[in-house]
Coordinates of N, CA and C in Angstrom, one line a residue:
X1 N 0.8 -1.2 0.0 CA 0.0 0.0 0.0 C 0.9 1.3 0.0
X2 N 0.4 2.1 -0.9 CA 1.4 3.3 -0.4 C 0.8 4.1 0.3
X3 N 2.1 4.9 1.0 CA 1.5 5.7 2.1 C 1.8 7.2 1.5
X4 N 1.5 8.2 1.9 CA 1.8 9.8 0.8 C 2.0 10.4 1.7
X5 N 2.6 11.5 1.8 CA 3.3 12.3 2.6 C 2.1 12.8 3.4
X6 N 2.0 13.2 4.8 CA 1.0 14.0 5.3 C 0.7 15.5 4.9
X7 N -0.4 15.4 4.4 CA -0.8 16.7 3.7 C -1.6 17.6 4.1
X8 N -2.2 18.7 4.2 CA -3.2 19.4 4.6 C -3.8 20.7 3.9
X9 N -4.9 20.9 3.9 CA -5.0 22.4 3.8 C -5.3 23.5 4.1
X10 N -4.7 24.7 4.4 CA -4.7 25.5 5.8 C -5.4 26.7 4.9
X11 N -6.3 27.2 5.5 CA -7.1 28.6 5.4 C -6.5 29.7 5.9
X12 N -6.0 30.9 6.2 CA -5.4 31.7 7.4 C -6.2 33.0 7.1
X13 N -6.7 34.2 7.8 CA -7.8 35.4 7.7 C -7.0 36.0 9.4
X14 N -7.6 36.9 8.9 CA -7.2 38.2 10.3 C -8.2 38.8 11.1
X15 N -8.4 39.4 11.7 CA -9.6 39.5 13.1 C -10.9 39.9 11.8
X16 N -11.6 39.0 12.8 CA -13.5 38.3 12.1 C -14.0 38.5 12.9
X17 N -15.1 39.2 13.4 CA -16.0 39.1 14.3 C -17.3 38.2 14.1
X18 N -17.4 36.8 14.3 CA -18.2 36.1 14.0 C -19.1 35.5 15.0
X19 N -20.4 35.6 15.2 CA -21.1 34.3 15.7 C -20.9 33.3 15.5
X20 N -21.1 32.3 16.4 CA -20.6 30.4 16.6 C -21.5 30.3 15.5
X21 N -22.9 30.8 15.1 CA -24.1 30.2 13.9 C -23.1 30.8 12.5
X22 N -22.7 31.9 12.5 CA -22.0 32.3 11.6 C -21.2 31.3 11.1
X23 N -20.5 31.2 12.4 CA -19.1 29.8 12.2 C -19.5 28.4 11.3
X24 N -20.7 28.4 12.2 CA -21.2 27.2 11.9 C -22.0 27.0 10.4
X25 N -22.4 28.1 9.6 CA -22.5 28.3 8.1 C -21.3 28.0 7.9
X26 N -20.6 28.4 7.9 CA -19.7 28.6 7.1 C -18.8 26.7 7.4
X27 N -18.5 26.4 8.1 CA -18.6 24.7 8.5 C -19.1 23.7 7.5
X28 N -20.5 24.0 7.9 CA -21.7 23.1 6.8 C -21.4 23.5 4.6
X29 N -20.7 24.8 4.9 CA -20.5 25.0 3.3 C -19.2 24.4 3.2
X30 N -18.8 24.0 3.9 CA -17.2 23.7 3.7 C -17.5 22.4 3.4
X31 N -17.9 21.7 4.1 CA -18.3 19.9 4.3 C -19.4 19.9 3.3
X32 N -20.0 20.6 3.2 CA -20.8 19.7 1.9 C -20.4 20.2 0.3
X33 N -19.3 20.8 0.5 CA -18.6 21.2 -0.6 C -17.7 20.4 -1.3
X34 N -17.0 20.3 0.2 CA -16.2 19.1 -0.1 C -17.1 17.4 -0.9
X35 N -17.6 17.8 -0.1 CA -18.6 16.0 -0.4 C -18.9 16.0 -2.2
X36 N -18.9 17.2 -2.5 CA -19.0 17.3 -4.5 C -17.5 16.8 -4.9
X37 N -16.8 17.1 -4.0 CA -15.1 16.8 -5.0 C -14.8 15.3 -4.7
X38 N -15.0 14.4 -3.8 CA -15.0 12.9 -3.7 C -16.0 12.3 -2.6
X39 N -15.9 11.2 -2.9 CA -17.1 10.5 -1.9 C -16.0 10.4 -0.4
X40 N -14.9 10.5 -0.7 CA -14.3 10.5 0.8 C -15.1 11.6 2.1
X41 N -15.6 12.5 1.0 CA -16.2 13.7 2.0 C -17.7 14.0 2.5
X42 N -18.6 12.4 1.9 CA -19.8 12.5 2.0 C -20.2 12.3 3.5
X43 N -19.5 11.6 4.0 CA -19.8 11.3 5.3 C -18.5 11.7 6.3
X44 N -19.2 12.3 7.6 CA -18.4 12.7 8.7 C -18.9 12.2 10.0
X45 N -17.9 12.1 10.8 CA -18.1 12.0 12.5 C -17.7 13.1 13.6
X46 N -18.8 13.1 14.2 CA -18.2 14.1 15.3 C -18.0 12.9 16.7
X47 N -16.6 12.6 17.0 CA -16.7 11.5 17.8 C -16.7 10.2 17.3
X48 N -17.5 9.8 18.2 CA -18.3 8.3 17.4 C -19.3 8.3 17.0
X49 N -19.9 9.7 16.8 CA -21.4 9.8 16.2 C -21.3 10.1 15.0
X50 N -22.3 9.8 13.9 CA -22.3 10.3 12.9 C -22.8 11.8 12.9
X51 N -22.4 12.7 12.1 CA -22.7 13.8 11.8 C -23.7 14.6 10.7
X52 N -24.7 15.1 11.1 CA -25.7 15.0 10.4 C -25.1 16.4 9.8
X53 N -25.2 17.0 8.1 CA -24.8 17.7 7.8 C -26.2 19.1 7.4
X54 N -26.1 19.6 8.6 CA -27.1 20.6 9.2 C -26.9 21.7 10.0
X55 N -27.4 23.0 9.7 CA -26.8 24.3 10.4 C -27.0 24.0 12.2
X56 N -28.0 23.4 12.7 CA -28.2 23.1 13.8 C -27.3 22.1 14.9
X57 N -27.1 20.9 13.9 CA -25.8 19.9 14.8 C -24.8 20.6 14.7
X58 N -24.4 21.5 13.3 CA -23.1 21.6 13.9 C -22.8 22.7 15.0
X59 N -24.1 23.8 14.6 CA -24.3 24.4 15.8 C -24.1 23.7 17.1
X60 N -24.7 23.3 17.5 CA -24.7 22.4 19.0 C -23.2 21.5 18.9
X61 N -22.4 21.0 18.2 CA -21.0 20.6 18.2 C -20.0 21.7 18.8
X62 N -20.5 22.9 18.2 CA -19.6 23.8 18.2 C -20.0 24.5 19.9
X63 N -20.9 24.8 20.4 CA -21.5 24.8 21.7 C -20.6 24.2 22.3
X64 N -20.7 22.8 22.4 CA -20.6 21.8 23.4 C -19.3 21.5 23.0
X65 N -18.0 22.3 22.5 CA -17.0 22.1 22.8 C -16.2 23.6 23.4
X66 N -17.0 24.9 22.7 CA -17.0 26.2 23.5 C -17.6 25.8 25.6
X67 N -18.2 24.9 25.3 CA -18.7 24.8 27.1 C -17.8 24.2 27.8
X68 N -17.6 22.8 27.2 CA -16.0 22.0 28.0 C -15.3 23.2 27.7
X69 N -14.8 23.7 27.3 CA -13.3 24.9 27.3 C -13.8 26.0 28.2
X70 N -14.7 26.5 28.4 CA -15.3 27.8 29.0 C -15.6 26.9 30.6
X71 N -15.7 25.8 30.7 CA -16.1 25.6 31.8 C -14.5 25.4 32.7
X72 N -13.4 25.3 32.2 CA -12.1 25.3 32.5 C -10.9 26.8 33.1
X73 N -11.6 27.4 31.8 CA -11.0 28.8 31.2 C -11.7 29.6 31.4
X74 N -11.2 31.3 31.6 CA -12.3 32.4 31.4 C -12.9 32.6 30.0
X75 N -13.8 33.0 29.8 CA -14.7 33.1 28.8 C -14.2 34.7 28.1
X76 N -13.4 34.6 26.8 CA -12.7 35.3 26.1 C -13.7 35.6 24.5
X77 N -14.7 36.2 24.1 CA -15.1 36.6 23.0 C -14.5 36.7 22.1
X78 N -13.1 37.4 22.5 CA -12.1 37.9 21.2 C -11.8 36.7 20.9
X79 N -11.8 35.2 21.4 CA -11.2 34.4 20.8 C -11.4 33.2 19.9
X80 N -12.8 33.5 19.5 CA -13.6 33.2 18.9 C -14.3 31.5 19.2
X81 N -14.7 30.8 18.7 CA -14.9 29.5 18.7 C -13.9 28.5 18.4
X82 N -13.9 27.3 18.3 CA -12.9 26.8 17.6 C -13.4 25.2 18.1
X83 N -13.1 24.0 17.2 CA -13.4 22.6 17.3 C -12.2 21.7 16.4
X84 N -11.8 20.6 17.4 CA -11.2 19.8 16.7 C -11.9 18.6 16.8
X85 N -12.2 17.6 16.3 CA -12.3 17.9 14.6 C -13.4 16.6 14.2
X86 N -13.7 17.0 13.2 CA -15.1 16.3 12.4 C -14.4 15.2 11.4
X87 N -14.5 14.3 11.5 CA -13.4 13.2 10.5 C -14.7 12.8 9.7
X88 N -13.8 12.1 8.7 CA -14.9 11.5 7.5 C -14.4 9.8 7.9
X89 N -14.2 9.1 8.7 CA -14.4 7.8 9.4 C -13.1 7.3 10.6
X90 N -13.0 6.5 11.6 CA -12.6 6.2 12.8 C -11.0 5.7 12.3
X91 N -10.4 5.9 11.7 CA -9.5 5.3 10.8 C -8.6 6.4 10.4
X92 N -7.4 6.8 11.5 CA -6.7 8.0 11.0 C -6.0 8.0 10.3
X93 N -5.4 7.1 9.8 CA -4.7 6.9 8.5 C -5.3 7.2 7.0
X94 N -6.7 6.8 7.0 CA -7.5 6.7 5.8 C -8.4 7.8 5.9
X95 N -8.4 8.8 7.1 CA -9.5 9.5 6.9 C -9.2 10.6 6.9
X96 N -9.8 11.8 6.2 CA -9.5 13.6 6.2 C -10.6 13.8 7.9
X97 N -10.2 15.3 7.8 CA -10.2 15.8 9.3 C -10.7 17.5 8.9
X98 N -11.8 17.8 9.6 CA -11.9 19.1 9.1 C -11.9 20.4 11.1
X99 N -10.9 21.1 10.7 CA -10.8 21.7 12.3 C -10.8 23.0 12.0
X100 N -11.2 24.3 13.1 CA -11.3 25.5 12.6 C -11.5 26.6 14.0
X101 N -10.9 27.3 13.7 CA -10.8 28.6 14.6 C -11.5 29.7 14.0
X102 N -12.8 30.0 14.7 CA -13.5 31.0 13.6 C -14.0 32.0 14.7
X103 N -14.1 33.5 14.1 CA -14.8 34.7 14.4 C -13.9 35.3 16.1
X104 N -12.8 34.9 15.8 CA -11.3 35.5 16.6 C -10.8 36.5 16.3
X105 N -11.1 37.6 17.4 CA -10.1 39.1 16.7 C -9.7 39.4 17.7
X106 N -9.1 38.3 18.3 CA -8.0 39.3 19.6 C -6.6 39.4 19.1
X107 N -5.8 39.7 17.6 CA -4.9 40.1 16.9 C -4.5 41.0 17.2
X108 N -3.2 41.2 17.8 CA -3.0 42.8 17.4 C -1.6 43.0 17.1
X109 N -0.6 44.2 16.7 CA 0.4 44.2 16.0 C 1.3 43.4 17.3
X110 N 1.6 43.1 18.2 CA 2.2 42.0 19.4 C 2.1 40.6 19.0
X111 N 0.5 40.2 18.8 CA 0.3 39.2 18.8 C -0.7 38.6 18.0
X112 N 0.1 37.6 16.9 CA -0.9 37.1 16.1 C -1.8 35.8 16.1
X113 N -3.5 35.6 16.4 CA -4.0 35.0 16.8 C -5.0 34.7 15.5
X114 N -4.2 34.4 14.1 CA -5.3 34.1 13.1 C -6.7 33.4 13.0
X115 N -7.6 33.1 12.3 CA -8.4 32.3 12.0 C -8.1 31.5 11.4
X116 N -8.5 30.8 11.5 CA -7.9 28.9 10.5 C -9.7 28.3 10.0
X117 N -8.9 27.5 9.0 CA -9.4 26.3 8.8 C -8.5 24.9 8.3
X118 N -8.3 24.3 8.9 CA -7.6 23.2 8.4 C -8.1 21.6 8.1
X119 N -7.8 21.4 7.2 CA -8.5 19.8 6.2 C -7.3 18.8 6.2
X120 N -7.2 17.7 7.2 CA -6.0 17.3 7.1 C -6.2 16.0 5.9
X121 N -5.7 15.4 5.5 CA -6.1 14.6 4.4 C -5.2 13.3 4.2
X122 N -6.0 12.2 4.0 CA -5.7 11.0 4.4 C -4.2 10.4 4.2
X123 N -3.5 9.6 4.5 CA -2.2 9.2 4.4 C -2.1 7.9 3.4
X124 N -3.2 7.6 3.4 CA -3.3 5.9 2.8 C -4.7 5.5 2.1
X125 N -4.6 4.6 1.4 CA -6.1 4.1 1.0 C -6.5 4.6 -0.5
X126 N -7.5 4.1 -1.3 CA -7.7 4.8 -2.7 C -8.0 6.1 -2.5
X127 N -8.7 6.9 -1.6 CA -9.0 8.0 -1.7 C -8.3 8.9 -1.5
X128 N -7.1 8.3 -0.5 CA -6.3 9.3 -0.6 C -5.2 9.2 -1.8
X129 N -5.1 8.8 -2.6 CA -4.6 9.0 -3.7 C -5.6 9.4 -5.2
X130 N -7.2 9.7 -4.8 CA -7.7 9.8 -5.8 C -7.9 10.9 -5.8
X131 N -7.7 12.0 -4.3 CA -7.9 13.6 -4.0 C -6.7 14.0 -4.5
X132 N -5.9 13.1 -4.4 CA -4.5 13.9 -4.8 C -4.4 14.3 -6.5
X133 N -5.2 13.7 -7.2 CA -5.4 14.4 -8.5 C -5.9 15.6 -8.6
X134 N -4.9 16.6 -9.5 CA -4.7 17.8 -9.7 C -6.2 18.4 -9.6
X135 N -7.1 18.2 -10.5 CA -8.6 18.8 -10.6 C -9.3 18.7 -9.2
X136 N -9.2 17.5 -8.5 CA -9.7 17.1 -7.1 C -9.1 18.5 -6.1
X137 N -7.3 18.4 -6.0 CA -6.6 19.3 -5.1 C -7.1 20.5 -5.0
X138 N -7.1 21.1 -6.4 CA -7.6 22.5 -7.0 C -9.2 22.8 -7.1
X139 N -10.0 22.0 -7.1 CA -11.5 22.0 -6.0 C -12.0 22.3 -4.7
X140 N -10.6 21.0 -3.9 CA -11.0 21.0 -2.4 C -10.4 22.4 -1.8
X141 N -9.2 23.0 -2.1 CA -9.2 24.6 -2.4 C -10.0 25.6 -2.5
X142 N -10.6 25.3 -3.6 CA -11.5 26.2 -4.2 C -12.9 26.5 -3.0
X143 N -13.1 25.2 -2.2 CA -14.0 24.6 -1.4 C -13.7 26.1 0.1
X144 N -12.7 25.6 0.4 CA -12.2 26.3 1.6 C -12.2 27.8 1.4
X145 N -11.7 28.0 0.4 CA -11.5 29.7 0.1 C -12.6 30.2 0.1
X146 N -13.7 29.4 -0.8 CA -15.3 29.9 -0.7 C -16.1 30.0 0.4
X147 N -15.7 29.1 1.2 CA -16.6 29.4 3.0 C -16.2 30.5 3.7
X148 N -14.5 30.4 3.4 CA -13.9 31.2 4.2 C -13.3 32.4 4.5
X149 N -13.2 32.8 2.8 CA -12.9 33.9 2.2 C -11.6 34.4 2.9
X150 N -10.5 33.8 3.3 CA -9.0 34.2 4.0 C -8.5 34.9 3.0
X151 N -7.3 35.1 3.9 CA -6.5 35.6 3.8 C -5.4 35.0 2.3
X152 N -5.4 33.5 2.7 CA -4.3 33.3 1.7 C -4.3 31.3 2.4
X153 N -4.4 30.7 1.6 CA -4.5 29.4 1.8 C -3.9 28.4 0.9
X154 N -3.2 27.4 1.5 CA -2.0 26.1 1.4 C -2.7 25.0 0.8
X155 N -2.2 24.0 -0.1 CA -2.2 22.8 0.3 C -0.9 22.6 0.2
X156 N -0.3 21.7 0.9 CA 1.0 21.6 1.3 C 1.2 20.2 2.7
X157 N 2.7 19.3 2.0 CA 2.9 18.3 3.4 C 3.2 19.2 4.6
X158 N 3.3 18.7 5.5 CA 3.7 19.1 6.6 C 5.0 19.4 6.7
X159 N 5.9 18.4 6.1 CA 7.4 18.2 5.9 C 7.7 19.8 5.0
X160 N 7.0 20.0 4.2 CA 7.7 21.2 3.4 C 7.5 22.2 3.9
X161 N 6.4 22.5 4.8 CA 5.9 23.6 5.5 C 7.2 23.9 6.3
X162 N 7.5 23.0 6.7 CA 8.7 22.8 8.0 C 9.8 23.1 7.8
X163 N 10.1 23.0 6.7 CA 11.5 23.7 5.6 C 11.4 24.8 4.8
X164 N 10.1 25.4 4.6 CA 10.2 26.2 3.9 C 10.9 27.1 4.2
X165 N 11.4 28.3 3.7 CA 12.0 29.3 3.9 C 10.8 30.8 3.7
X166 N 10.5 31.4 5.1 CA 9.7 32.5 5.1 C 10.3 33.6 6.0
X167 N 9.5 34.3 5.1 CA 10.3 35.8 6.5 C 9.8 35.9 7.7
X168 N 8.5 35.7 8.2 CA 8.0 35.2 9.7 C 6.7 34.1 9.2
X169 N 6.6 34.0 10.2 CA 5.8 32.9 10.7 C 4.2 33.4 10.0
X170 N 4.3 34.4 9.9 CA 2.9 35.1 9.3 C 3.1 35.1 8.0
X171 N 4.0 35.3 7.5 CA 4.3 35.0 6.1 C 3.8 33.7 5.2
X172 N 2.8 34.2 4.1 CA 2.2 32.9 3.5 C 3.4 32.2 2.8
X173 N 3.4 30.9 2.3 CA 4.6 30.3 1.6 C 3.7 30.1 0.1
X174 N 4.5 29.3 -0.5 CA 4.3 28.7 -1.4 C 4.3 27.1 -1.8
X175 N 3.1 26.1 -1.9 CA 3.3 25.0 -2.1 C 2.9 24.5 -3.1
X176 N 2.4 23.1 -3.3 CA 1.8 22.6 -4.7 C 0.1 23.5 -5.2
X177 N -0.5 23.6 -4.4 CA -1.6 24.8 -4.7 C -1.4 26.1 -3.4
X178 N -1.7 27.2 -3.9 CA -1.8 28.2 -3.4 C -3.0 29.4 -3.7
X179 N -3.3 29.8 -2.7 CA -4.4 30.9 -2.9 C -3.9 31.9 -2.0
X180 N -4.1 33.0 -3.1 CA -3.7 34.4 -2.4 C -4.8 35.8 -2.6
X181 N -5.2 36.2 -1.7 CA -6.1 36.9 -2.1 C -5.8 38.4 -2.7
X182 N -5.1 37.9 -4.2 CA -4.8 39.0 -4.7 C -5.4 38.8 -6.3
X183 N -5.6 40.2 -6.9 CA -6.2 39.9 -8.3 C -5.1 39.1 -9.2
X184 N -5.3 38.6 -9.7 CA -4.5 37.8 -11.0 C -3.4 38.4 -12.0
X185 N -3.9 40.1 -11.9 CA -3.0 40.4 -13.0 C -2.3 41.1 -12.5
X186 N -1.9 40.8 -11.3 CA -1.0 41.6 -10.5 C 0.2 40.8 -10.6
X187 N 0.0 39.5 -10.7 CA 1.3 38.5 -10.6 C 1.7 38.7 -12.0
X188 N 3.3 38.2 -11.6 CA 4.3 38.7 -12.9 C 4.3 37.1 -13.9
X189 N 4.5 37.2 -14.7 CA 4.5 35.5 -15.5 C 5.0 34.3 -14.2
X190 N 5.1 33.7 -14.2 CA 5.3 32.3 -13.5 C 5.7 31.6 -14.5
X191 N 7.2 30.7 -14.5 CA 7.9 29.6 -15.0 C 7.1 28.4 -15.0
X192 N 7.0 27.7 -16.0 CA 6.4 26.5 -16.8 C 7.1 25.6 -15.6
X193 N 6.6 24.8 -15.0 CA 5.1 24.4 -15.2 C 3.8 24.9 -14.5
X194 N 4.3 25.6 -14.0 CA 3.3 26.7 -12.7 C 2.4 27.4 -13.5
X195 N 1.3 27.8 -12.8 CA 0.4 28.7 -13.5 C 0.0 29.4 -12.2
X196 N -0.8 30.6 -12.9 CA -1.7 31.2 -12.2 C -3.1 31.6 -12.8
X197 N -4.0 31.4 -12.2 CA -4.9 31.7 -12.7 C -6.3 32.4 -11.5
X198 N -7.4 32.9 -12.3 CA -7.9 33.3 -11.1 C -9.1 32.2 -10.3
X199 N -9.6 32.7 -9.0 CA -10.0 31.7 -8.5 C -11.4 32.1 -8.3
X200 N -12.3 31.1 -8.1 CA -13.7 31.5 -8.1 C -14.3 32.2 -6.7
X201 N -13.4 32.6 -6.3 CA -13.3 33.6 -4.9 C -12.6 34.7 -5.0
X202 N -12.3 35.4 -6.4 CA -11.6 36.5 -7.1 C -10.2 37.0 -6.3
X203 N -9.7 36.2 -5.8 CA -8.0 35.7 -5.4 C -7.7 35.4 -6.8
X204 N -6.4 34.8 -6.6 CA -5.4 33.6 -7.5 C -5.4 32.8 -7.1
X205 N -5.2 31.3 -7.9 CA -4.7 30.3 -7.4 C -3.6 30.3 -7.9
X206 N -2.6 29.7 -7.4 CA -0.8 29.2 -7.8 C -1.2 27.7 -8.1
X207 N -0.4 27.0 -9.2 CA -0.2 25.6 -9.3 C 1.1 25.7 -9.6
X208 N 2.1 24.7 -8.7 CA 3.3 24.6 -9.0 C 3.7 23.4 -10.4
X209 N 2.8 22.4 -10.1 CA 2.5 21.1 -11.0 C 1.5 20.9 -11.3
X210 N 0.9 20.2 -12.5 CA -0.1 19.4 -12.3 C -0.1 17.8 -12.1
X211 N 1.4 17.8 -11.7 CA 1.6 16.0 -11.0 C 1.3 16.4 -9.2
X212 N 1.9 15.5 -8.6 CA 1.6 15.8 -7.4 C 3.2 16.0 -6.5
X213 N 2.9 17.0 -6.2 CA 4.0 17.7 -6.1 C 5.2 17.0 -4.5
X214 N 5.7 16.7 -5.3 CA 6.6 16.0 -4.0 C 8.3 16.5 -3.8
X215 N 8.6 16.5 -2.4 CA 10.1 17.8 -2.1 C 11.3 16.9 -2.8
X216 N 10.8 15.3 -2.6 CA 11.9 14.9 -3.6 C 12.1 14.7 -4.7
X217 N 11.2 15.3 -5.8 CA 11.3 15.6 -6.9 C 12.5 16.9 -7.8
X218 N 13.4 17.0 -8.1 CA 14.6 18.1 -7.9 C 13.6 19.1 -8.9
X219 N 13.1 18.4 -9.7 CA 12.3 19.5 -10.9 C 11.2 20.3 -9.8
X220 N 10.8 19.9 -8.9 CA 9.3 19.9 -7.9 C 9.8 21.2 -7.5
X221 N 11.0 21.0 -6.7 CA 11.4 21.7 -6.0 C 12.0 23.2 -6.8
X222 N 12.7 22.9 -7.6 CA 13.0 24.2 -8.3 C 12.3 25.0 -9.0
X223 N 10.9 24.5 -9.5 CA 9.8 25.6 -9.4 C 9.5 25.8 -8.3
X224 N 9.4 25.2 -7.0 CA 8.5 25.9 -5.8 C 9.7 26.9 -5.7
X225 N 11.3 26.9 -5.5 CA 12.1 28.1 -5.3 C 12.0 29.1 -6.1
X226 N 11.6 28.9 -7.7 CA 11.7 29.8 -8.6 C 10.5 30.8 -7.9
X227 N 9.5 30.0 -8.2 CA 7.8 31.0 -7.7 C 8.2 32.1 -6.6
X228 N 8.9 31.1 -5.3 CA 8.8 31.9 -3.7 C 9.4 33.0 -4.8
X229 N 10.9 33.2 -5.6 CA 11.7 34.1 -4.9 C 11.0 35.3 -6.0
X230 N 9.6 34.8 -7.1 CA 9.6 35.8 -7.9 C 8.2 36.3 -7.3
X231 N 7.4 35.9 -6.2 CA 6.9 36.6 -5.5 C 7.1 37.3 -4.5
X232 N 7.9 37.1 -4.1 CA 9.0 37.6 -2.9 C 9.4 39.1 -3.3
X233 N 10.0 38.7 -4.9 CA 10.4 40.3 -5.3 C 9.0 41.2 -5.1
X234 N 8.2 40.5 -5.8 CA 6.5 41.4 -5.8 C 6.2 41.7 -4.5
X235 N 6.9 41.3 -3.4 CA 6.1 42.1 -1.8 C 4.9 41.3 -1.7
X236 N 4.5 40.0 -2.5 CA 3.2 38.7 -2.5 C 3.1 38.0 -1.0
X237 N 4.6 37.7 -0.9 CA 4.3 37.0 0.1 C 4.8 37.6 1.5
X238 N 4.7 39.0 2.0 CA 4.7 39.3 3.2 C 3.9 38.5 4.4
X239 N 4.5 39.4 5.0 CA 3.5 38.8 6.6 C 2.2 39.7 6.7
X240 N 1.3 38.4 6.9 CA 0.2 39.0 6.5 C -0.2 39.9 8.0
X241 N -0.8 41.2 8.3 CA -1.4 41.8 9.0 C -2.7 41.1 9.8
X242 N -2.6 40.2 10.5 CA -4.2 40.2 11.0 C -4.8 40.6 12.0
X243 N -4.3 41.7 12.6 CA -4.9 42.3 13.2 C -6.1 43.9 12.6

């Protein structure tokens, strides 16, 4: 069986002032969005329960994990909601993971407390190698940016994340798909085999390949350095402000 690098894909946005129901729209669009790009995403768990895909359960999920934390901790508004995590079956190796920090604006230029969304994505099994097809990757993307409307969002292993080279930690990178919420014709040409194009959330998307982009590939790798350093010149990939 093969196993594929641990992958994920991260959302990141700057202070939101959101209601948990807010949150929780934007949740149910994400998940049943997903569920269009493979059957890996039709079904989810919260726990050991199945997850009914409805503004109300996830409401009440998102509650009842704000209450264990609030019943521990002082009760912080600015720090919005947040749940880990809704899997699509009991099987961590085989199964995606959807987790999120939503309607948090305690940001400020000291301290950066983004919003997330993160979709971790399976390590093993046919699906996880059937998402990893380019049109799939660049959907489930397309998925997240649309609920979420961030700041600037990854698919990317964990391993390259970890190596990359950025100027802080706030700083978006560059991996096998990218979304930046900038207009399209702002970016300067991009080296073959990369594209850019615009995204149906009037960002960019970046594609470094349309194989699946792996750090031990030497070709892989030298467009993802080419892209950083020719957005880098553009001021693209600063540290994003989220406060």
């Amino acid at each position: 069986m093969v196993i594929l690098p641990k992958e994920y894909i991260g959302a990141y946005w700057g202070n939101r002032e959101e209601s948990a129901r807010d949150c929780a729209r934007r949740v149910l669009d994400v998940l049943r969005c997903l569920g269009g790009c493979d059957e890996l995403f039709q079904t989810w768990l919260h726990g050991a329960d199945a997850l009914h895909l409805d503004e109300e359960t996830i409401l009440g999920a998102i509650m009842q994990a704000y209450a264990r934390k609030t019943a521990y901790e002082p009760r912080i508004p600015e720090l919005g909601v947040e749940l880990y995590s809704f899997r699509t079956n009991d099987d961590w190796l085989t199964s995606a993971a959807v987790s999120f920090l939503c309607g948090c604006y305690a940001s400020t230029p000291a301290v950066s407390i983004p919003n997330s969304c993160i979709v971790e994505l399976p390590d093993e099994g046919a699906a996880a190698s059937r998402i990893r097809a380019i049109s799939t990757a660049i959907a489930m993307v397309e998925c997240v940016v649309r609920a979420w409307s961030p700041d600037w969002a990854v698919l990317s292993s964990r391993a390259y994340r970890n190596n990359v080279t950025r100027v802080t930690e706030d700083a978006p990178f560059v991996s096998w798909v990218t979304y930046l919420s900038v207009p399209v014709q702002i970016l300067p040409p991009l080296p073959a085999p990369a594209r850019a194009f615009s995204s149906e959330s009037n960002g960019t998307m970046i594609v470094l390949t349309d194989e699946h982009f792996d750090t031990d590939n030497v070709t892989h790798m030298h467009t993802a350095n080419q892209v950083r350093d020719i957005l880098n010149r553009e001021h693209l990939l600063n540290p994003i402000r989220y406060y």
